[in-house]
XYZ file of C-alpha atoms in Angstrom:
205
model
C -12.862 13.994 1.667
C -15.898 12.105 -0.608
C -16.505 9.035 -0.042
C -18.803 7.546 -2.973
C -21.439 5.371 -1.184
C -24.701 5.368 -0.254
C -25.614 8.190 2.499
C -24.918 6.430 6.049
C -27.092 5.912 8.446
C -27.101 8.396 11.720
C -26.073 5.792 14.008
C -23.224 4.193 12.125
C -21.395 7.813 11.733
C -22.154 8.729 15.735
C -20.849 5.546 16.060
C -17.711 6.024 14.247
C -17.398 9.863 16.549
C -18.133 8.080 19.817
C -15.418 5.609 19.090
C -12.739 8.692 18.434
C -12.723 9.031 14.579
C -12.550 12.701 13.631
C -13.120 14.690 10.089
C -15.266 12.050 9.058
C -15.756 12.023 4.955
C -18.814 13.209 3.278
C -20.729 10.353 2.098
C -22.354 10.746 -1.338
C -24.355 8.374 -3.661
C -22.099 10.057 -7.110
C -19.611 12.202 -7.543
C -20.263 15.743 -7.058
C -21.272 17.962 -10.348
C -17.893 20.227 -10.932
C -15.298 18.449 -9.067
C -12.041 17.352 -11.346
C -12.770 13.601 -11.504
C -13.093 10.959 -14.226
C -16.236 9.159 -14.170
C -16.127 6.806 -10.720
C -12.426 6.757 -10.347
C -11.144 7.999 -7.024
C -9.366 11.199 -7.427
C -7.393 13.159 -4.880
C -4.050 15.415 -4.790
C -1.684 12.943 -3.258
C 0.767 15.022 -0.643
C 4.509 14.353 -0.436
C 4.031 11.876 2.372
C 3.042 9.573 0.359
C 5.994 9.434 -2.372
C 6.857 5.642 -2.139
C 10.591 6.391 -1.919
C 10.248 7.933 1.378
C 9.761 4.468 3.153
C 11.688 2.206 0.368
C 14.881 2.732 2.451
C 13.306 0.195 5.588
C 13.757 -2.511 3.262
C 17.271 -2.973 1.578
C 16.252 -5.068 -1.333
C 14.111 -2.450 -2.876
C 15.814 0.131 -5.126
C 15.042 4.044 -5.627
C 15.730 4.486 -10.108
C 16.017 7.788 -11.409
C 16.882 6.616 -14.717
C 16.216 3.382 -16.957
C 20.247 2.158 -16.308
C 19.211 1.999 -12.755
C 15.982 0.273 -13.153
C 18.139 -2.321 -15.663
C 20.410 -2.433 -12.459
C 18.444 -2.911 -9.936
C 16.201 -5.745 -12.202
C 18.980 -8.072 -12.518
C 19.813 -7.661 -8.738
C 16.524 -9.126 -8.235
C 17.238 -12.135 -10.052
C 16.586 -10.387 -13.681
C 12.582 -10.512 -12.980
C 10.956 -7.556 -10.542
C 8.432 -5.632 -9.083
C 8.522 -1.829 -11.180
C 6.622 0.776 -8.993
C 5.578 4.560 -9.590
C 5.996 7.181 -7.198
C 2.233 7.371 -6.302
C 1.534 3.735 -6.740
C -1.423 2.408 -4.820
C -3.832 -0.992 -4.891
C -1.852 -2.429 -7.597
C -2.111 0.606 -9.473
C 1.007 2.188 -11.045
C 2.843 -1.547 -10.591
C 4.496 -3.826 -13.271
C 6.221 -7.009 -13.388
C 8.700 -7.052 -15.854
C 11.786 -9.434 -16.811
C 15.105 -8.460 -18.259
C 14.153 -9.005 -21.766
C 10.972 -6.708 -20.965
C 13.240 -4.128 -20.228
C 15.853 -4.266 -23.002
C 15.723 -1.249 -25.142
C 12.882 -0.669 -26.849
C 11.134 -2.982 -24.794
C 7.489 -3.078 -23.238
C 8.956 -2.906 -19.597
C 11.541 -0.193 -20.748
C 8.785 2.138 -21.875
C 6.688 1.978 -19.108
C 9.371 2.800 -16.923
C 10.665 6.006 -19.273
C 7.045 6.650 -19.370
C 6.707 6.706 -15.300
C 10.212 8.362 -15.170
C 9.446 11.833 -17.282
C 6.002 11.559 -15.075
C 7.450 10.903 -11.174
C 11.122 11.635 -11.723
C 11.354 8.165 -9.834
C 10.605 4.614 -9.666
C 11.577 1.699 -6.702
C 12.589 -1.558 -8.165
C 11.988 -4.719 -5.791
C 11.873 -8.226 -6.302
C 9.253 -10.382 -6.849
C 7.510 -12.590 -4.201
C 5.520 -15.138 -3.206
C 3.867 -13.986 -0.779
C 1.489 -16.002 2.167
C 0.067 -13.030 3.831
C 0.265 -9.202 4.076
C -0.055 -7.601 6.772
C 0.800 -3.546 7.516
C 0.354 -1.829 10.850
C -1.391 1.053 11.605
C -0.878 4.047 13.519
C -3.165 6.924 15.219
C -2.084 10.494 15.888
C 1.278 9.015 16.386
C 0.403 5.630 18.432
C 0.679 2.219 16.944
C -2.777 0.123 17.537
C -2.646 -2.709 15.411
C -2.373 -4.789 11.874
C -4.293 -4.580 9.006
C -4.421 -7.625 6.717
C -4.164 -7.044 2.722
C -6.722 -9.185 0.057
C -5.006 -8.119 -2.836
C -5.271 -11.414 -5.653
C -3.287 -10.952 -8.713
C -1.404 -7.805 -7.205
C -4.659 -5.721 -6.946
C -5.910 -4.502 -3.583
C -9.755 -6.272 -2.822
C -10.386 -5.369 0.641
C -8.662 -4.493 4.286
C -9.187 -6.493 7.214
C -8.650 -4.341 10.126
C -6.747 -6.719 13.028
C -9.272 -9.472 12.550
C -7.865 -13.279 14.026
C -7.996 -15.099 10.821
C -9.623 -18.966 11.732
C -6.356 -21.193 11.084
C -7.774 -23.740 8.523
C -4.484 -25.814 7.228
C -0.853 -25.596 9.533
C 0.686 -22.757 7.368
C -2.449 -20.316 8.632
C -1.865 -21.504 12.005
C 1.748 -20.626 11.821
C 0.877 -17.338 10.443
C -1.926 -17.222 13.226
C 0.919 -17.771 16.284
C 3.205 -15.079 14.237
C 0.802 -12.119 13.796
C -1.629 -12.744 16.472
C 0.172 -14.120 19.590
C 3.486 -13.042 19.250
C 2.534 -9.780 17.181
C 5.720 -9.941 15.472
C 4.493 -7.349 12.798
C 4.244 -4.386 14.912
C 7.500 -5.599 17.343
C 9.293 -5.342 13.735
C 8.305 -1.920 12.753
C 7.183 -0.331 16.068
C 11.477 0.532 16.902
C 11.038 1.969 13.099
C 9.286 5.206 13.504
C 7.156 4.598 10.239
C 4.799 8.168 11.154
C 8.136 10.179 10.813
C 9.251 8.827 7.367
C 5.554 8.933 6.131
C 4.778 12.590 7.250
C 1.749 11.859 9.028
C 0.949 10.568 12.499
C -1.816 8.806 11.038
C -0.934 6.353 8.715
C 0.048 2.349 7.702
């Protein structure tokens, strides 16, 4: 893998191998000349792992489409507004919100999900919500060993904090505080789950 980033210093990366991390990326200040990307966007040949539909079933309010009837379906089951998702969605990439109307025939929401159809053969409908926090867990060659807290504002990924105590400010983030921190409710929910299996990879989140 390329990383695009400044070259790291010697004693971050032996860092990073003395605390077990293996095939470290190359780091490199622009893309390499001759490699199929487009301008600074990250690029990479996504394996089947990583098909959303493999891990939609752990949740039964999201939907697998395979055509536009099902995606109309599935939309008013969520209340007629939803969550539309491609197959390789990522970072708030390859999302849209749409509402029934949107997805009418010949409709804004309708072609994007034709469009994202022909392309992935698939899309996962789910509703929409309001969410407080997001939080995934995170496994290593197999082993669960911790959370990861999402920044994503206005559905688009900012940053990762890796299983860092968030400093309660108001009663809500001390609630979520006592659920995630103390209690670890996250990975009691999805440790039973077997997440590595369904993803393909013993490494993952």
């Amino acid at each position: 893998d390329i990383v695009v980033a400044p070259e790291q210093r010697p004693a971050f990366l032996s860092s990073l191998a003395a605390a077990g991390v293996r095939d470290l990326p190359t780091f490199a200040p622009a893309p390499p000349a001759g490699r199929a990307i487009a301008g600074q966007r990250p690029y990479a040949v996504a394996g089947p792992h990583l098909r959303r539909s493999n891990v939609a079933r752990y949740r039964a309010d999201v939907s697998v489409c395979r055509s536009v009837e099902e995606v109309r379906a599935a939309a008013v089951a969520c209340g007629g507004r939803a969550v539309l998702k491609r197959e390789w969605s990522c970072s708030g990439m390859g999302v849209r919100v749409c509402d029934a109307a949107s997805l009418a025939p010949g409709g804004a929401g309708e072609r994007w999900a034709r469009a994202a159809l022909r392309r992935d053969g698939v899309v996962t409908v789910e509703p929409v919500l309001d969410l407080l926090a997001e939080y995934s867990a995170e496994w290593i060659d197999g082993e669960l060993c911790g959370v990861s807290r999402f920044e994503a504002p206005h559905m688009r990924w900012s940053a990762t904090l890796l299983d860092q105590e968030p400093r309660p400010a108001a009663p809500l983030e001390e609630e979520l505080f006592e659920f995630v921190f103390r209690r670890r409710a996250v990975e009691a929910a999805l440790d039973p789950l077997d997440v590595p299996a369904t993803c393909g990879s013993r490494t993952c989140g």
